[in-house]
Every structure is written in C-alpha cells, then in structure tokens.
mmCIF file of C-alpha atoms and ligand atoms in Angstrom:
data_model
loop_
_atom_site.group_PDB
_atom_site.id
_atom_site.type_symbol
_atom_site.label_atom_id
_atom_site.label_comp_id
_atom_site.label_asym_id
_atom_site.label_seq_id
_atom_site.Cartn_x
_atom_site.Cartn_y
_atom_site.Cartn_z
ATOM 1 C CA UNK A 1 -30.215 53.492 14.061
ATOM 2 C CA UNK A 2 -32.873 54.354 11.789
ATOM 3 C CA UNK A 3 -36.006 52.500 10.903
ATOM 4 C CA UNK A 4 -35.502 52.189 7.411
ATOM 5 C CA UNK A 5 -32.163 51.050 7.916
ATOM 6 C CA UNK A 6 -33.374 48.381 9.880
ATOM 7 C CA UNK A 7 -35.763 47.264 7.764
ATOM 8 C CA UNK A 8 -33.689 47.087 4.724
ATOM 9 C CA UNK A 9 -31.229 44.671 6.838
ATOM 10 C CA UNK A 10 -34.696 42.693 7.519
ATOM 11 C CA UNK A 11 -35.842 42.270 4.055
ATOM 12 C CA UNK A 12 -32.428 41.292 2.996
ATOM 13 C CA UNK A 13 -32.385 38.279 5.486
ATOM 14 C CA UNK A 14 -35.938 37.590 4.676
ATOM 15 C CA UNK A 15 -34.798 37.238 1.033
ATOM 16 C CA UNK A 16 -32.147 34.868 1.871
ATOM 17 C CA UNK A 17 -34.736 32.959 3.672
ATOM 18 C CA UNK A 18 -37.423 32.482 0.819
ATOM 19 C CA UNK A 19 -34.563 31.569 -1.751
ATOM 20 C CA UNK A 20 -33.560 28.708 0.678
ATOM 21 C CA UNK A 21 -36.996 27.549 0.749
ATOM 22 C CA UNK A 22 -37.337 28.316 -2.823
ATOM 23 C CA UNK A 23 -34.131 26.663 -4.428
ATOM 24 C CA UNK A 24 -35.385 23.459 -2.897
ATOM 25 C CA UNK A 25 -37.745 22.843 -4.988
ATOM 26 C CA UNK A 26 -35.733 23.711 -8.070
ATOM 27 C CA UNK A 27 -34.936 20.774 -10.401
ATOM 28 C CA UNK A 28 -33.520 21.631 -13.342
ATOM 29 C CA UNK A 29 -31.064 24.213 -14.514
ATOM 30 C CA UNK A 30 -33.436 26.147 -16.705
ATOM 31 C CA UNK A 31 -35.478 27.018 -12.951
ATOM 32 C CA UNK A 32 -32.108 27.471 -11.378
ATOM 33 C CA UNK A 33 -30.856 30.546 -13.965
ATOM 34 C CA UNK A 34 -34.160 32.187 -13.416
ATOM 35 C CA UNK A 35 -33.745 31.923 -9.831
ATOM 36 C CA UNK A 36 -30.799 33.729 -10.649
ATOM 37 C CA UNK A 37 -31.967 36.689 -12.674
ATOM 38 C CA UNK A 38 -34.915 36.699 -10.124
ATOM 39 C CA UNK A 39 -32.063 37.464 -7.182
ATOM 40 C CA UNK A 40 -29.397 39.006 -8.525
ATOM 41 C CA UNK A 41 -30.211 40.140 -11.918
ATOM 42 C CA UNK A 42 -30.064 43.779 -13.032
ATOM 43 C CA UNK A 43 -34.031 43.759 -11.805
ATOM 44 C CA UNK A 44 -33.480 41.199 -9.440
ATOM 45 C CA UNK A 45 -34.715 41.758 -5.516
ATOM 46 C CA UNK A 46 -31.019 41.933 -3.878
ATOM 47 C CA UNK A 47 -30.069 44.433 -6.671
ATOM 48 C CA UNK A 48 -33.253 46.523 -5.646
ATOM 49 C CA UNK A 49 -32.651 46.251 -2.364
ATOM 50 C CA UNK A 50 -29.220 47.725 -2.883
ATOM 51 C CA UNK A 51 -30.629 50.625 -4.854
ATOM 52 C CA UNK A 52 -32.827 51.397 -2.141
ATOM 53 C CA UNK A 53 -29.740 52.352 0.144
ATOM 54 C CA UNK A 54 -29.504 55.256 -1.796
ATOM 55 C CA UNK A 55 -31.938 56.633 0.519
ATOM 56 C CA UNK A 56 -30.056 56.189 3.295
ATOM 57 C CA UNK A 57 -27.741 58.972 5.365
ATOM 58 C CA UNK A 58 -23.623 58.059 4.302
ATOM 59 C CA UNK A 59 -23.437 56.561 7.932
ATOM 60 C CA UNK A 60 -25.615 54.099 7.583
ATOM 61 C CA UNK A 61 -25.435 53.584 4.053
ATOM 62 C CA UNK A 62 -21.753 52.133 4.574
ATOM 63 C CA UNK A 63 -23.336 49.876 7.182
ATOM 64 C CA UNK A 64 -26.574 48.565 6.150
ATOM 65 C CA UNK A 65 -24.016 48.160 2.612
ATOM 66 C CA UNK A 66 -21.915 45.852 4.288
ATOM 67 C CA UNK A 67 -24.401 43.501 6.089
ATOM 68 C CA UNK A 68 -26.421 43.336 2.628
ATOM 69 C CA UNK A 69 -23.113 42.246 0.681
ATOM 70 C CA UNK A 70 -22.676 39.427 3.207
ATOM 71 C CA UNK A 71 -26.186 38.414 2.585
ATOM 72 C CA UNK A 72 -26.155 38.947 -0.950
ATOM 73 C CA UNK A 73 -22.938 37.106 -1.428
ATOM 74 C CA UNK A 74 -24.449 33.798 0.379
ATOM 75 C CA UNK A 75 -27.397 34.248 -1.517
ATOM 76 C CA UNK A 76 -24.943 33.471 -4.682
ATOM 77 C CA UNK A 77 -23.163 30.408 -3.116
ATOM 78 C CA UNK A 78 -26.211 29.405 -1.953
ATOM 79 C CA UNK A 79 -27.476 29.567 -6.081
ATOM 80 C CA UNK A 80 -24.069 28.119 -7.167
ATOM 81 C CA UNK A 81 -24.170 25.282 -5.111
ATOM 82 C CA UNK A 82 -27.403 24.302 -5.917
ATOM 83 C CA UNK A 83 -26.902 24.455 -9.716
ATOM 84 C CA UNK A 84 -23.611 22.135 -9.256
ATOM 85 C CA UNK A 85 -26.116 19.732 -7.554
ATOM 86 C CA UNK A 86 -28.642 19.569 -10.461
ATOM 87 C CA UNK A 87 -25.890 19.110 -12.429
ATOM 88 C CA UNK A 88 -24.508 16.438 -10.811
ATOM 89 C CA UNK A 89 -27.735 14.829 -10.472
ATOM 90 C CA UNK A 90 -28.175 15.029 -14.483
ATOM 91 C CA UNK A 91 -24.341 13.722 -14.941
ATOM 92 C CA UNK A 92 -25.182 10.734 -12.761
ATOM 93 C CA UNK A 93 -28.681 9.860 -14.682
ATOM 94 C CA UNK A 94 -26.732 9.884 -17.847
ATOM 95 C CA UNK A 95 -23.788 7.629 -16.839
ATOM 96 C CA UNK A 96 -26.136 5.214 -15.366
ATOM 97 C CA UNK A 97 -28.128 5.365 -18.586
ATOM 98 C CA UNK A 98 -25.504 4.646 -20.779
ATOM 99 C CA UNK A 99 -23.766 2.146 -18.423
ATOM 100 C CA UNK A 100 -23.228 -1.202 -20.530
ATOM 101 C CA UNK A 101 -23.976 -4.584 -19.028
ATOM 102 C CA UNK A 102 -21.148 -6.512 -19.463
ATOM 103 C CA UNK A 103 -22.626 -9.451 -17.831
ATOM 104 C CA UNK A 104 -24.463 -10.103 -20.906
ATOM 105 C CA UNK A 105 -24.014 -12.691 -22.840
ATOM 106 C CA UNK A 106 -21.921 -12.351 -26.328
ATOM 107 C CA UNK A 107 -23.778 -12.287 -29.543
ATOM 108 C CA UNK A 108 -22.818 -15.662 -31.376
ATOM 109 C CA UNK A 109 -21.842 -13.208 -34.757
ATOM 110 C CA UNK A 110 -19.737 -11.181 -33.136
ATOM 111 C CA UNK A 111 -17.626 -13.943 -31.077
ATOM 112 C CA UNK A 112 -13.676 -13.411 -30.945
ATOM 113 C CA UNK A 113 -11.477 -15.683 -31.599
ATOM 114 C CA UNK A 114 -8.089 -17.325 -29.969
ATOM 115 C CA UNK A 115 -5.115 -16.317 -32.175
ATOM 116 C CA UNK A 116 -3.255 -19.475 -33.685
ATOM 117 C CA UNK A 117 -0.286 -17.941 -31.790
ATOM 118 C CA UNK A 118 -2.234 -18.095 -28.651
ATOM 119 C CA UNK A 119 -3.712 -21.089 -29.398
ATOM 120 C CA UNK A 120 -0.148 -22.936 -30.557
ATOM 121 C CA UNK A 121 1.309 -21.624 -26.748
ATOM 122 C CA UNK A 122 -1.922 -23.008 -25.315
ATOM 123 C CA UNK A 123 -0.993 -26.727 -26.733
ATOM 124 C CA UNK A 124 2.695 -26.976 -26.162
ATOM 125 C CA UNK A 125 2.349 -25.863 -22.456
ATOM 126 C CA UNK A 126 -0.341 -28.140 -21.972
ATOM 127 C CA UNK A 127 1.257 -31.110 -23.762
ATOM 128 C CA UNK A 128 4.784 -30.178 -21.350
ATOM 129 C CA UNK A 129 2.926 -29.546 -18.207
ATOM 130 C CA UNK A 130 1.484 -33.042 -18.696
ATOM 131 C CA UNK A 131 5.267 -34.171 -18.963
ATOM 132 C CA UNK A 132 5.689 -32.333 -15.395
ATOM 133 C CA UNK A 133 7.260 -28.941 -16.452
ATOM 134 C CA UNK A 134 6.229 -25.691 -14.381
ATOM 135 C CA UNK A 135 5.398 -22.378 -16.446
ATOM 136 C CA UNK A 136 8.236 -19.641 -15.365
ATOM 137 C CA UNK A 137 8.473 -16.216 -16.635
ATOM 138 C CA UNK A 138 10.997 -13.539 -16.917
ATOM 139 C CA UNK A 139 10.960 -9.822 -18.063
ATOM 140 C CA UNK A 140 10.510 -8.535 -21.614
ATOM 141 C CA UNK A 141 13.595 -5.755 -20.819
ATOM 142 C CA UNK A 142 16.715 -8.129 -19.801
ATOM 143 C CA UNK A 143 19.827 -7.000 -18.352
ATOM 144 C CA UNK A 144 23.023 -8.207 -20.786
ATOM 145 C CA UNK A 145 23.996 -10.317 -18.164
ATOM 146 C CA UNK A 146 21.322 -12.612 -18.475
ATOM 147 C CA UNK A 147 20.029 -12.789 -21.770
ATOM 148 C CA UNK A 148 23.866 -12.992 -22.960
ATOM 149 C CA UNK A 149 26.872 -12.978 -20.391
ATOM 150 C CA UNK A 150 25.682 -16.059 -18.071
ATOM 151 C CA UNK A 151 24.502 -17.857 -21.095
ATOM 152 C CA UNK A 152 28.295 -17.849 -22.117
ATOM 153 C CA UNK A 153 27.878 -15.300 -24.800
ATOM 154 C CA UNK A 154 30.780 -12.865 -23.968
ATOM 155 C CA UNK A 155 30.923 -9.411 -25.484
ATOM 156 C CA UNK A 156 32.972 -10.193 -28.486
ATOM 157 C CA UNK A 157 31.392 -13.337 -29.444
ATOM 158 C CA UNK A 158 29.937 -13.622 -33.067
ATOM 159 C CA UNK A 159 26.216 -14.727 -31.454
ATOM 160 C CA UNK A 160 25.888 -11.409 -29.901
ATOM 161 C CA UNK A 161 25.770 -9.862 -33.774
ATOM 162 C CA UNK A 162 23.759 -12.586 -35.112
ATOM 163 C CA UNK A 163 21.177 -11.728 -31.994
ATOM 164 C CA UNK A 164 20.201 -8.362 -34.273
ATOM 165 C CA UNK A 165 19.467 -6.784 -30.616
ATOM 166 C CA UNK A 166 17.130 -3.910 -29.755
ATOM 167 C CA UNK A 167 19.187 -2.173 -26.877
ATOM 168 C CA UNK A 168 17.619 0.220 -24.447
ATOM 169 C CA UNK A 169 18.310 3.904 -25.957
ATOM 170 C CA UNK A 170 20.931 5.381 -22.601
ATOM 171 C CA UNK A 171 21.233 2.113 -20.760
ATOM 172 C CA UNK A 172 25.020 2.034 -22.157
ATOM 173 C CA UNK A 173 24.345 -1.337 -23.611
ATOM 174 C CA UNK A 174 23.316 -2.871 -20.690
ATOM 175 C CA UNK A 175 19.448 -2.932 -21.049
ATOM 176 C CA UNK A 176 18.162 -4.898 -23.753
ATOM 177 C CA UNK A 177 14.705 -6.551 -25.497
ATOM 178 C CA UNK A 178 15.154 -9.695 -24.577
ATOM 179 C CA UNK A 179 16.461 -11.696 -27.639
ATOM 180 C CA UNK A 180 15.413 -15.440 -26.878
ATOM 181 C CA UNK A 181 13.428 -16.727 -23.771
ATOM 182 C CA UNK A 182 16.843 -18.295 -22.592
ATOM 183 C CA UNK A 183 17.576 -15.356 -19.980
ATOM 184 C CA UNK A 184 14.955 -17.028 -18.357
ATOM 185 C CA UNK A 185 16.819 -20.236 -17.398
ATOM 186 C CA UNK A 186 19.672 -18.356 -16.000
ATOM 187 C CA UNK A 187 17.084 -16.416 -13.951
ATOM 188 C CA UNK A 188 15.564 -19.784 -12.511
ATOM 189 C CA UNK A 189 18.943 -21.086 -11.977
ATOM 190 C CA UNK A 190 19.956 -18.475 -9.843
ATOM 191 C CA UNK A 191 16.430 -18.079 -8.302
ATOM 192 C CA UNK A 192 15.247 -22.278 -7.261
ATOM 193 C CA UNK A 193 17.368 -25.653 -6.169
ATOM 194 C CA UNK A 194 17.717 -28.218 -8.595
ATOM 195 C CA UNK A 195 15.736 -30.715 -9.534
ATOM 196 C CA UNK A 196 14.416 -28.050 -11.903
ATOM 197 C CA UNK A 197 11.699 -28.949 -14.668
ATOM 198 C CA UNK A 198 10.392 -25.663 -16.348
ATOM 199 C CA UNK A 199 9.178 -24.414 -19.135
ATOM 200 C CA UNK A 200 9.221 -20.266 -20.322
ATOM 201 C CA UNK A 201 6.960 -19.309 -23.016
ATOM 202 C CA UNK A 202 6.860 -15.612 -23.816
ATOM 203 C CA UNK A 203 7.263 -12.815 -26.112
ATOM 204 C CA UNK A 204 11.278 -11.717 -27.829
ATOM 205 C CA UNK A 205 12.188 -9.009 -30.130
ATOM 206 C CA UNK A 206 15.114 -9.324 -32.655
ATOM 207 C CA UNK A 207 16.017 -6.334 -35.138
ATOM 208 C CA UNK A 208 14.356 -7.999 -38.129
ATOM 209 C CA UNK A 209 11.912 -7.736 -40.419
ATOM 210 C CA UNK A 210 10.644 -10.226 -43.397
ATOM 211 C CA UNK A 211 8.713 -12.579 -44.785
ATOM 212 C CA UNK A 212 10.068 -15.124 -42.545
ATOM 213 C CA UNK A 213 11.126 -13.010 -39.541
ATOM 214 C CA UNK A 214 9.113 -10.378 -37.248
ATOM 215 C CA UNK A 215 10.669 -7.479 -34.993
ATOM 216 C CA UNK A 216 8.663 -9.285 -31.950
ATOM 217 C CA UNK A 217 8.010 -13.079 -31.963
ATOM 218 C CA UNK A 218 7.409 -15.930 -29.521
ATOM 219 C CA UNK A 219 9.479 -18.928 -27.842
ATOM 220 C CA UNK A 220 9.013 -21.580 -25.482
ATOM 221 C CA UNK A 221 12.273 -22.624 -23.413
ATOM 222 C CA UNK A 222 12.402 -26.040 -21.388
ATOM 223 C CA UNK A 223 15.136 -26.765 -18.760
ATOM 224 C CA UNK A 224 15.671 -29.547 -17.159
ATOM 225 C CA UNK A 225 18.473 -30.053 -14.493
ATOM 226 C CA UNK A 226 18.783 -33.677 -11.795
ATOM 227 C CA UNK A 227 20.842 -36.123 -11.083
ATOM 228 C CA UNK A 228 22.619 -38.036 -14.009
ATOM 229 C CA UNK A 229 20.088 -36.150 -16.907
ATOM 230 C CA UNK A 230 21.464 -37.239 -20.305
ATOM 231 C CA UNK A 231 20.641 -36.839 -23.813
ATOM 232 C CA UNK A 232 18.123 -39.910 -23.872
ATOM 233 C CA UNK A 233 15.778 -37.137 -21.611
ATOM 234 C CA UNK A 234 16.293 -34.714 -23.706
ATOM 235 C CA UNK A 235 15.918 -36.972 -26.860
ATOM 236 C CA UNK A 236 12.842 -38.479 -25.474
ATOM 237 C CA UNK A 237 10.956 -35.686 -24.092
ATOM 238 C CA UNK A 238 11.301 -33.488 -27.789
ATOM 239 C CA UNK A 239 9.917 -36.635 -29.298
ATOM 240 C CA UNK A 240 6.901 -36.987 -26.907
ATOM 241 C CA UNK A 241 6.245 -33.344 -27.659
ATOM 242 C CA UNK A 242 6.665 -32.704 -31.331
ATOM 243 C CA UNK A 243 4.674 -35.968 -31.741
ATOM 244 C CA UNK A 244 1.875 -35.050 -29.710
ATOM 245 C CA UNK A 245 1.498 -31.513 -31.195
ATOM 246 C CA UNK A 246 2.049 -32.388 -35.185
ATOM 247 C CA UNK A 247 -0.390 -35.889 -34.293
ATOM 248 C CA UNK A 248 2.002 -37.954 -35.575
ATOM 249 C CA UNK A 249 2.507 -41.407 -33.988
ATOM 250 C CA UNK A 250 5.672 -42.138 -35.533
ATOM 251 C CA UNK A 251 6.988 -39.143 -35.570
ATOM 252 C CA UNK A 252 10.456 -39.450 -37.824
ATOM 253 C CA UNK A 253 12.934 -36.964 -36.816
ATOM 254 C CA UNK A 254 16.829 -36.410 -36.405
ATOM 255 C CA UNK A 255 18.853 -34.134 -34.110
ATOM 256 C CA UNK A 256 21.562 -32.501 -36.441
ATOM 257 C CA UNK A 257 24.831 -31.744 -34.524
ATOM 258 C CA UNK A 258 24.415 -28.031 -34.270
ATOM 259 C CA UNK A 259 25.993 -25.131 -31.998
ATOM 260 C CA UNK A 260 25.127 -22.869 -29.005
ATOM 261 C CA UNK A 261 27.185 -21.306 -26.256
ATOM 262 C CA UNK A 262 25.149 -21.981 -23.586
ATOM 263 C CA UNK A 263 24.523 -25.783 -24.383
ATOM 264 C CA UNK A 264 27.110 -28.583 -25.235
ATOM 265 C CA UNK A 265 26.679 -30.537 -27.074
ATOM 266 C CA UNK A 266 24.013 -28.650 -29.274
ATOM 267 C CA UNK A 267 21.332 -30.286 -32.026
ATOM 268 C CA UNK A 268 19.348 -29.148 -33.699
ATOM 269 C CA UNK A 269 15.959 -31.257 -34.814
ATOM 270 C CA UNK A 270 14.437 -31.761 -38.023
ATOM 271 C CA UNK A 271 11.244 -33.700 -38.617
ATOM 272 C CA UNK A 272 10.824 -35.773 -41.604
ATOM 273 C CA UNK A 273 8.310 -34.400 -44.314
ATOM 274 C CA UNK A 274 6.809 -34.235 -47.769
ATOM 275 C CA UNK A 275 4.395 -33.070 -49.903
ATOM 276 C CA UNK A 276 1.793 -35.287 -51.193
ATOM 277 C CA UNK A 277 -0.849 -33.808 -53.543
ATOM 278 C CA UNK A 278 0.862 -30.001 -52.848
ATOM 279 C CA UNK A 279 -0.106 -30.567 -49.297
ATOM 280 C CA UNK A 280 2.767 -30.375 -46.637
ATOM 281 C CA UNK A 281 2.702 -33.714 -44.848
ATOM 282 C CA UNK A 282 4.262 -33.947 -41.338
ATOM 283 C CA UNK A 283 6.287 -36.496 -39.296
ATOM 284 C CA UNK A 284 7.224 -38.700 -42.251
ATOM 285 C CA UNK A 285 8.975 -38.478 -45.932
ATOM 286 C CA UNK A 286 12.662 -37.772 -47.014
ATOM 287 C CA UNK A 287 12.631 -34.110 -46.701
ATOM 288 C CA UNK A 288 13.462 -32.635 -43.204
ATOM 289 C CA UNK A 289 12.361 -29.489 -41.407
ATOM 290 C CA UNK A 290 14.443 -27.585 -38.484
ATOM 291 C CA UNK A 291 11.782 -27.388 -35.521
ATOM 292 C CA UNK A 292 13.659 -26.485 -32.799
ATOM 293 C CA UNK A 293 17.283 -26.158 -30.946
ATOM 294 C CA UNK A 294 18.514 -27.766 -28.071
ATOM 295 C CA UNK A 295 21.288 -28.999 -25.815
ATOM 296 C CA UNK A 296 22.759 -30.622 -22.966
ATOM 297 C CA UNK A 297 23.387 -27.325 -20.305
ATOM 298 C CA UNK A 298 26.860 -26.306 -20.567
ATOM 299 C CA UNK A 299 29.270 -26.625 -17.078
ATOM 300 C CA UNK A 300 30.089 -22.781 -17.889
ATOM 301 C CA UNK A 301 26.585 -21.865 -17.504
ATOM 302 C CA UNK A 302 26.143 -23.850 -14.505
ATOM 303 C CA UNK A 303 29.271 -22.119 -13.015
ATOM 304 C CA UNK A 304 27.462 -19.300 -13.656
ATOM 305 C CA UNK A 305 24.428 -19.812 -11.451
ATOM 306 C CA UNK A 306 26.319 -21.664 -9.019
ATOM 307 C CA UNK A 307 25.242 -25.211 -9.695
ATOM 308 C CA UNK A 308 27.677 -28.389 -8.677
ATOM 309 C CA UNK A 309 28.543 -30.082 -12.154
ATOM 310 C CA UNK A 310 29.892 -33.189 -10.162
ATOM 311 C CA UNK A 311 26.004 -33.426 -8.984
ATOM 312 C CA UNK A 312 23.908 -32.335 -11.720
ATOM 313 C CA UNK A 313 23.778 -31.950 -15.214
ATOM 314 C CA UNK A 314 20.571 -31.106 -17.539
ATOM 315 C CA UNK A 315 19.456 -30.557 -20.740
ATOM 316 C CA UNK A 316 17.542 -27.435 -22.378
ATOM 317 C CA UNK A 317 15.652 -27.001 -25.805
ATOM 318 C CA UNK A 318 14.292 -23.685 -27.674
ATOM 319 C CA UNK A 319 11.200 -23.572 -30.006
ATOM 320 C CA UNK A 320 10.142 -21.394 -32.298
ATOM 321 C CA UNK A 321 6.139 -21.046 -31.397
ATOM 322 C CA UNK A 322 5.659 -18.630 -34.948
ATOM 323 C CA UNK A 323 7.232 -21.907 -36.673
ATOM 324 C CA UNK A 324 5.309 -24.420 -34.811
ATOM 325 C CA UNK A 325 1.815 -22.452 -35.407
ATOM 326 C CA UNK A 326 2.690 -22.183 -39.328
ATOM 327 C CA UNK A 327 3.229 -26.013 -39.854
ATOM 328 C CA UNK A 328 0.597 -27.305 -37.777
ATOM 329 C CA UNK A 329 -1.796 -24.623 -39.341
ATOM 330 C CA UNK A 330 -0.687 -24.267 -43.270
ATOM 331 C CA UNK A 331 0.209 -20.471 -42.687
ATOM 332 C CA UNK A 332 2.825 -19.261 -45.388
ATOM 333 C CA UNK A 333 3.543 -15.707 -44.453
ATOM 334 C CA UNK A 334 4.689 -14.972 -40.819
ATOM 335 C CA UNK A 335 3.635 -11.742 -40.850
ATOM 336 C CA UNK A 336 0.166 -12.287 -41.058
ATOM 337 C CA UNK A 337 0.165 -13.530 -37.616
ATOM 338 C CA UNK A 338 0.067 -9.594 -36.746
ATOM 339 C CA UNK A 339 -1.926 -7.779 -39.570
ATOM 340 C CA UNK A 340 -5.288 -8.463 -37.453
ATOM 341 C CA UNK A 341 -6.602 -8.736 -40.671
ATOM 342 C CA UNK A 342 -10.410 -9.404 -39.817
ATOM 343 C CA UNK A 343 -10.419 -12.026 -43.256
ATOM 344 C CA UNK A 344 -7.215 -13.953 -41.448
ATOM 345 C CA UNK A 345 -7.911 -13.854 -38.232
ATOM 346 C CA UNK A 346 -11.692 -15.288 -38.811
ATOM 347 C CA UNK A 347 -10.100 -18.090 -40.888
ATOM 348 C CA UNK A 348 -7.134 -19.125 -38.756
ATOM 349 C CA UNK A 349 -8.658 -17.827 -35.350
ATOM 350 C CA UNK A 350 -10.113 -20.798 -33.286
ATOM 351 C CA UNK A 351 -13.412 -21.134 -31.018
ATOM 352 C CA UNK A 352 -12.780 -19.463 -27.492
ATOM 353 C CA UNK A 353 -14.817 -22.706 -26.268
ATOM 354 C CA UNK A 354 -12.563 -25.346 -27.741
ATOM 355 C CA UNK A 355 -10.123 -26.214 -25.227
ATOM 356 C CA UNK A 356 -6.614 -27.787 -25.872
ATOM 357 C CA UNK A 357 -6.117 -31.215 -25.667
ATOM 358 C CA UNK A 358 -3.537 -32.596 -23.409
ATOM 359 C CA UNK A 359 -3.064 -35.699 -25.121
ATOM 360 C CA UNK A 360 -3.118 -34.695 -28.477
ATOM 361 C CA UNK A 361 -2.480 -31.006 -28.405
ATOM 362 C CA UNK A 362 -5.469 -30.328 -30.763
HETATM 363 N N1 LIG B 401 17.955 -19.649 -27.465
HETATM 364 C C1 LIG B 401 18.176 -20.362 -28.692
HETATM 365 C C2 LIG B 401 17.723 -19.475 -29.872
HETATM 366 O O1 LIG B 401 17.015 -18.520 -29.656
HETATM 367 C C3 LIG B 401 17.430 -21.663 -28.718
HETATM 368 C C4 LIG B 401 17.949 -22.679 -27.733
HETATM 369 C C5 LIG B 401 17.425 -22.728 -26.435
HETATM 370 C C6 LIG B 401 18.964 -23.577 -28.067
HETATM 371 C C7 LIG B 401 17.909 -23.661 -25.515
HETATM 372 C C8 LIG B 401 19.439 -24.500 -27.173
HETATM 373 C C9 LIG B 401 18.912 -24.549 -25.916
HETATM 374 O O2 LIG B 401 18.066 -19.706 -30.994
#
C-alpha cells in the first residue's frame, strides 16, 4: 500500500478522535451545528479528506473510500447523538422549571367549593350511617335484569315506559343507564346474607329534560332486611332521617298509600309545610310535600335473590337527593345544579372545611 493512502486512513481516525474529545465539551445546540458544518459540511475536514482521494490510484481509491465512509459515518452518529443529548438536557431544565408545586397551599380567593348536591349526599349518608347503614354501590350501565326484571318490573309492565330509559345503542335492550339506584338492592341481595342494612347513593339517568327533571340525577336507596322487620322500622327510621336533615324536631309528615312493583305495600311520604312571609317553611303547616318513596320488600323480589320469606322480611325507601338539596337550600330551578355557573355555584357552593354534622345533618 501506498504512503499517502495510509496516511489519509490516519488522518481520518485522527479526526474521529479530536471530535470525540471535542463534542464533549459542547453544550448547546448552536456549538453542536457548527461542529457539524466544521465535519461534514461542504468545507468541512471529512469532506476534504474525501476530496483528497482523488489523488489516489482506482485501487486504492475504492479502499481507502470505504474505510473513510465507516469513519465518516460514526463521525455523524457520534454528532447526532450528542445533539439529542443537549436536547434532552434543555427539555428536562424546562419541565423542571415549569413544574408546579402542588403542595402549596390554596389561595383563600380562589377556594372551591362543595356542590349542594355533594354536600346534600354528604348529610344523608352521614345522618344513615349513624343509624347503622353501610354505603354499597353498583354500576352506572345495568343489565335489564337488575335495574327492572328482579325488581318485578316485567317487560310489558307500564313502569318500564314511565322509566323514560336510555338503552345501550346494540345491546338488544339488554344494557341500560341505570334508571333508579334500586338495581343496587337486588345486586346486594344476591351478593351478602341477611341481616342487611345498606344504603346506595349514586348517580341515574332518565330520558328527560325540564325545569323539574335532568337527563342525569342522583338517589339514595336504603334496604333493610332481618328477622320480623315491619313498617314501624321503616316508619321510624324515614322520620329520624328527614327530621335530622330538614332540622325539624317535630317533623309532621304522612306516608300516602302509593305503588311500586318491587315493594308492597308502597307509600309514599309527604312532609307538612307552608309559607310564612313567602318563605317555604319545613316540617310543619297544612300543605304537604312528596319527599321520598318507599316500601315493605316484596316476597317476589325476595324470590328473586333467593331469600326465605318465612325468615325474613324488610323494608326499602328511595330519595330524591336533587329534591332534598332544593328544599333544604331554597333552589327553584333543578337545572342549575349543572350550569357551573361561577355566580351559582359561589352562592350555593359550601366551605370545603365545613364538615357535615351527624346529628343534625348541617
Ligand atoms: N326506585 C323508586 C323510584 O325511583 C323509589 C323507591 C325505592 C321506591 C325503594 C320504593 C322503594 O321512583
């Protein structure tokens, strides 16, 4: 082999050498394209140093060619991988730069509030798990089964239509939005041993949309199933509630013979009221106000989950929390509740610090 090829083949690794030590020192990307242009540019050394074969015989030209492309080619990695280091380097900086401390403190002016619906939920479950109920839930999208069939709602019965139901587009009828947060006692039923004492709050969706009605709303269930459970429970337990929620010692209310499949008999309960000075007045008056529906469980149902009606018997009650949260609270138009309008929601929101209380449910 020639001298001069061997001494282009030296220079070549000699370059790849200084660039290593070079890059090294390289911090910003700026450095790194002139790096670049200094290298491989159109003037760069590699580039000269592939001219230079030119003066080479075709034999060794083809040679010295190929060992300089495998130098010259990890002289480029060599540039790329650098630059995607800087870069990283100045990605990092940034995103710890702009982190946000979340462990901060809130400013007091720009403090959130808990939603009346939230904070109506809040009170009833605390009031009931005083009383000794658990807190159950049960999914949003219900089979047919159990928000209807088991609740001894069969397909043609007029309740299914009065439901308004949101069915699951392709489920052939047999997925649904969950219509009431009775599913849930079925589900519990089937699922624990009696003596049951629960309680289901949670989200339901009927097709319907007004001043007094929303697509998506909220109920609390309560089941209760023991030995020898009768009415008096039932009667007693709706009275400790409403009158710990409304704050109402004497709390006058009536249970209105009323009807549902899945409980028998049925009521409904109305509490007493009036208006004194155009102010709604609770718990007292001549004037009565549905609150809630209830029952004593029907045998069908229990059938249905498989519990002994010679042993037990229960009783089960539905509320409204939309309803609850608008008489308690003075609020006129239901839909409010889900305008997040900032005006509202800063009147009718409450403190996050104020916790319910249990023996008032205020
Ligand atoms: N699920 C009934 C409704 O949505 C309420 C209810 C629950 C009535 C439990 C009786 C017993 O209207």
């Amino acid at each position: 082999m020639e001298k001069n090829i061997i001494d282009i083949i030296k220079k070549a690794k000699e370059l790849s050498l200084n660039l290593k030590q070079e890059i090294n020192h390289i911090k910003d990307l700026k450095e790194i394209d002139l790096i670049k242009i200094k290298y491989t540019g159109k003037k760069g050394l590699v580039t000269l140093l592939m001219k230079s074969l030119a003066e080479l015989n075709n034999d060794d030209r083809a040679k010295a060619g190929r060992a300089i492309n495998i130098i010259k080619r990890d002289i480029e990695k060599m540039i790329i991988s650098h630059k995607s280091l800087i870069e990283n380097k100045i990605l990092n900086e940034s995103l710890e730069k702009e982190k946000i401390d979340i462990t901060l403190p809130g400013r007091p002016t720009l403090r959130g509030g808990i939603h009346p619906i939230s904070k109506t939920m809040d009170e009833i479950i605390s009031i009931l798990s005083l009383l000794g109920f658990n807190v159950e839930e049960g999914p949003h999208i219900e089979d047919e089964y159990f928000n209807f069939t088991a609740l001894n709602i069969p397909e043609d019965h007029p309740a299914r239509q009065e439901h308004d139901t949101f069915y699951m587009q392709g489920s052939n009828k047999k997925k649904l939005l969950r219509t009431h947060t009775s599913p849930i006692q079925i589900r519990v039923m089937k699922e624990k041993k009696p003596p049951i004492k629960i309680i289901a709050p949670g989200n339901t969706y009927r097709c319907d949309d007004d001043a007094t009605h929303s697509p998506m709303f909220h109920q609390i269930e309560g089941l209760v199933v023991d030995k020898n459970i009768s009415m008096a429970h039932l009667k007693w337990t709706i009275k400790e509630l409403l009158a710990s929620f409304f704050n109402v010692k004497d709390l006058v209310m009536r249970f209105r013979p009323s009807y549902f499949p899945f409980t028998e008999p049925s009521a409904e309960v109305d509490i007493g009221c009036e208006v004194e000075d155009g102010k709604l007045v609770l718990g007292k008056g001549k004037k009565w106000l549905e609150v809630l529906g209830c029952g004593m469980v029907n045998p069908k149902v229990f059938n249905n989950c498989e519990i002994d009606t010679n042993i037990y018997s229960g009783f089960a009650f539905g509320l409204g929390v939309e309803r609850f949260a608008m008489l308690k609270y003075g609020i006129t138009d239901l839909r409010m509740f889900y305008e997040n309008d900032h005006r509202w929601l800063k009147h009718y929101s409450f403190r996050p610090t104020g916790f319910p209380n249990t023996l008032k449910g205020s």
